[in-house]
Each structure stands twice: as structure tokens, then as C-alpha cells.
PDB file of C-alpha atoms in Angstrom:
ATOM      1  CA  MET A   1      70.659 144.266 120.360  1.00 67.00           C
ATOM      2  CA  LYS A   2      71.825 141.694 117.825  1.00 76.00           C
ATOM      3  CA  GLN A   3      73.192 142.944 114.520  1.00 85.00           C
ATOM      4  CA  THR A   4      71.447 141.834 111.350  1.00 95.00           C
ATOM      5  CA  LYS A   5      73.504 140.200 108.615  1.00 94.00           C
ATOM      6  CA  LEU A   6      72.964 143.289 106.485  1.00 95.00           C
ATOM      7  CA  GLN A   7      74.393 145.521 109.215  1.00 96.00           C
ATOM      8  CA  LYS A   8      77.289 143.158 109.888  1.00 96.00           C
ATOM      9  CA  TYR A   9      78.352 142.788 106.259  1.00 97.00           C
ATOM     10  CA  THR A  10      77.837 146.476 105.491  1.00 97.00           C
ATOM     11  CA  GLN A  11      79.989 147.543 108.441  1.00 97.00           C
ATOM     12  CA  LEU A  12      82.731 145.146 107.378  1.00 97.00           C
ATOM     13  CA  ALA A  13      82.618 146.456 103.808  1.00 97.00           C
ATOM     14  CA  GLN A  14      82.686 150.082 104.891  1.00 97.00           C
ATOM     15  CA  LYS A  15      85.660 149.339 107.140  1.00 97.00           C
ATOM     16  CA  GLY A  16      87.307 148.118 103.957  1.00 96.00           C
ATOM     17  CA  THR A  17      90.374 146.432 105.396  1.00 97.00           C
ATOM     18  CA  LYS A  18      91.818 143.262 103.949  1.00 97.00           C
ATOM     19  CA  LYS A  19      90.689 141.382 107.049  1.00 98.00           C
ATOM     20  CA  SER A  20      87.148 142.772 106.966  1.00 98.00           C
ATOM     21  CA  ILE A  21      86.714 141.943 103.262  1.00 98.00           C
ATOM     22  CA  GLU A  22      88.073 138.442 103.873  1.00 98.00           C
ATOM     23  CA  LYS A  23      85.417 137.967 106.588  1.00 97.00           C
ATOM     24  CA  ILE A  24      82.754 138.752 104.016  1.00 98.00           C
ATOM     25  CA  MET A  25      84.213 136.715 101.173  1.00 98.00           C
ATOM     26  CA  LYS A  26      84.669 133.566 103.274  1.00 97.00           C
ATOM     27  CA  ASN A  27      80.873 133.470 103.508  1.00 96.00           C
ATOM     28  CA  LEU A  28      80.481 133.185  99.738  1.00 96.00           C
ATOM     29  CA  THR A  29      80.259 129.463  99.084  1.00 94.00           C
ATOM     30  CA  THR A  30      78.059 127.256  96.969  1.00 91.00           C
ATOM     31  CA  ASN A  31      76.082 126.548 100.161  1.00 94.00           C
ATOM     32  CA  THR A  32      75.357 130.190 100.993  1.00 95.00           C
ATOM     33  CA  PRO A  33      71.608 130.878 100.879  1.00 96.00           C
ATOM     34  CA  ILE A  34      70.540 133.145  98.001  1.00 95.00           C
ATOM     35  CA  ALA A  35      69.133 135.740 100.393  1.00 95.00           C
ATOM     36  CA  GLU A  36      72.521 136.000 102.099  1.00 96.00           C
ATOM     37  CA  THR A  37      74.369 136.318  98.778  1.00 96.00           C
ATOM     38  CA  LYS A  38      72.149 139.288  97.918  1.00 96.00           C
ATOM     39  CA  ILE A  39      73.037 140.926 101.227  1.00 97.00           C
ATOM     40  CA  ILE A  40      76.732 140.259 100.600  1.00 97.00           C
ATOM     41  CA  ASP A  41      76.476 141.669  97.083  1.00 97.00           C
ATOM     42  CA  TYR A  42      74.908 144.862  98.436  1.00 97.00           C
ATOM     43  CA  ALA A  43      77.511 145.145 101.198  1.00 97.00           C
ATOM     44  CA  LEU A  44      80.406 144.681  98.769  1.00 97.00           C
ATOM     45  CA  SER A  45      79.139 147.659  96.783  1.00 96.00           C
ATOM     46  CA  ARG A  46      79.946 149.789  99.851  1.00 97.00           C
ATOM     47  CA  ILE A  47      83.714 149.186  99.604  1.00 98.00           C
ATOM     48  CA  GLU A  48      85.420 152.458  98.772  1.00 96.00           C
ATOM     49  CA  ASN A  49      88.881 152.594 100.288  1.00 95.00           C
ATOM     50  CA  PRO A  50      92.036 151.531  98.436  1.00 97.00           C
ATOM     51  CA  GLU A  51      92.831 148.550 100.684  1.00 97.00           C
ATOM     52  CA  GLY A  52      89.333 147.146 100.209  1.00 97.00           C
ATOM     53  CA  ILE A  53      89.441 147.685  96.456  1.00 98.00           C
ATOM     54  CA  GLN A  54      92.841 145.982  96.260  1.00 98.00           C
ATOM     55  CA  THR A  55      91.455 143.055  98.261  1.00 98.00           C
ATOM     56  CA  MET A  56      88.543 142.755  95.830  1.00 98.00           C
ATOM     57  CA  GLN A  57      91.042 142.718  92.977  1.00 98.00           C
ATOM     58  CA  HIS A  58      92.813 139.826  94.719  1.00 98.00           C
ATOM     59  CA  TYR A  59      89.520 137.907  94.824  1.00 98.00           C
ATOM     60  CA  LEU A  60      88.851 138.667  91.159  1.00 97.00           C
ATOM     61  CA  PHE A  61      92.061 136.883  90.204  1.00 97.00           C
ATOM     62  CA  GLN A  62      92.612 134.390  93.010  1.00 97.00           C
ATOM     63  CA  GLY A  63      89.283 133.708  94.692  1.00 96.00           C
ATOM     64  CA  THR A  64      87.034 130.713  94.311  1.00 96.00           C
ATOM     65  CA  GLN A  65      84.615 130.751  91.384  1.00 93.00           C
ATOM     66  CA  ILE A  66      81.794 132.289  93.426  1.00 94.00           C
ATOM     67  CA  GLN A  67      84.158 134.871  94.938  1.00 96.00           C
ATOM     68  CA  ARG A  68      85.371 135.786  91.438  1.00 96.00           C
ATOM     69  CA  ASN A  69      81.728 136.151  90.359  1.00 93.00           C
ATOM     70  CA  TYR A  70      81.000 138.669  93.096  1.00 95.00           C
ATOM     71  CA  ALA A  71      84.288 140.489  92.556  1.00 96.00           C
ATOM     72  CA  THR A  72      83.313 140.765  88.886  1.00 95.00           C
ATOM     73  CA  LEU A  73      79.961 142.299  89.830  1.00 94.00           C
ATOM     74  CA  TYR A  74      81.767 144.753  92.083  1.00 97.00           C
ATOM     75  CA  PHE A  75      84.138 145.890  89.330  1.00 96.00           C
ATOM     76  CA  LEU A  76      81.375 146.001  86.701  1.00 94.00           C
ATOM     77  CA  ARG A  77      79.519 148.474  88.885  1.00 94.00           C
ATOM     78  CA  LYS A  78      82.702 150.540  89.185  1.00 94.00           C
ATOM     79  CA  GLU A  79      83.155 150.307  85.394  1.00 92.00           C
ATOM     80  CA  GLU A  80      86.628 148.807  85.803  1.00 93.00           C
ATOM     81  CA  TYR A  81      86.464 147.072  82.459  1.00 92.00           C
ATOM     82  CA  THR A  82      90.223 146.684  82.037  1.00 94.00           C
ATOM     83  CA  LEU A  83      90.428 144.462  85.133  1.00 94.00           C
ATOM     84  CA  ILE A  84      87.426 142.454  84.009  1.00 94.00           C
ATOM     85  CA  GLN A  85      88.908 141.998  80.531  1.00 93.00           C
ATOM     86  CA  GLU A  86      92.159 140.776  82.078  1.00 96.00           C
ATOM     87  CA  ALA A  87      90.325 138.239  84.270  1.00 95.00           C
ATOM     88  CA  TYR A  88      88.353 137.075  81.234  1.00 94.00           C
ATOM     89  CA  GLU A  89      91.502 136.670  79.115  1.00 94.00           C
ATOM     90  CA  GLN A  90      93.042 134.579  81.905  1.00 95.00           C
ATOM     91  CA  GLY A  91      89.995 132.300  81.816  1.00 93.00           C
ATOM     92  CA  LEU A  92      88.957 133.207  85.354  1.00 93.00           C
ATOM     93  CA  ILE A  93      85.479 134.410  84.406  1.00 90.00           C
ATOM     94  CA  ASP A  94      83.318 133.600  81.422  1.00 85.00           C
ATOM     95  CA  ALA A  95      82.096 135.960  78.707  1.00 84.00           C
ATOM     96  CA  ARG A  96      78.629 136.183  80.225  1.00 83.00           C
ATOM     97  CA  GLN A  97      80.069 137.474  83.489  1.00 76.00           C
ATOM     98  CA  ALA A  98      82.624 139.732  81.859  1.00 79.00           C
ATOM     99  CA  PHE A  99      80.460 141.415  79.285  1.00 76.00           C
ATOM    100  CA  SER A 100      77.011 141.628  80.874  1.00 70.00           C
ATOM    101  CA  ARG A 101      76.087 145.197  81.653  1.00 61.00           C
TER     102      ARG A 101
END
């Protein structure tokens, strides 16, 4: 039986390794269909282990614009406002992203 995208991305996020998170994040491009970005956003919310969280922090500061956007959403949900403030002060995300709740 073929895995759905939701299952695939969720399993990768729950695995939470640097490699598994990178597999998810490489699919976030300006050409990614909106439906797929919603699935990715949900899957990213499932990251709980330290390696996965550290990888998301990497994307917050060094990812592409769309990757930084989704990393911001991830940390907003975790209420990691210090990280978000730092990314904002470095000009990596805009005020709308940083301060929307």
C-alpha cells in the first residue's frame, strides 16, 4: 500500500533526525502546491526530539525564505519567542511573521 504524503511527512517529522527534517524542508519551495504546504506544516508540528528542534532552528536562521516562514510557525506554536525575536532582529523574518499570534 502506498503511503500518503501526510503519512510520509508525519513519519519523517516524528523520526526527528536532521536527515528526516531535511527531507521535509527540501519540499518547501515557491512551487510547492498549497495543499502540500499545509500537510508539511502539520507534519512539522510533530517534531519533538532535540535533534529535530535543533534542525528547525537551523532553518529559522539559514533556510530559504519559505523554510524560514515554516520554521517561524513551528517556533510560534512552541512559544519560543526569544528565537523568533532574534531572527526578526537579524532581518530574516518580517514583523508580520514574528509577531502574529
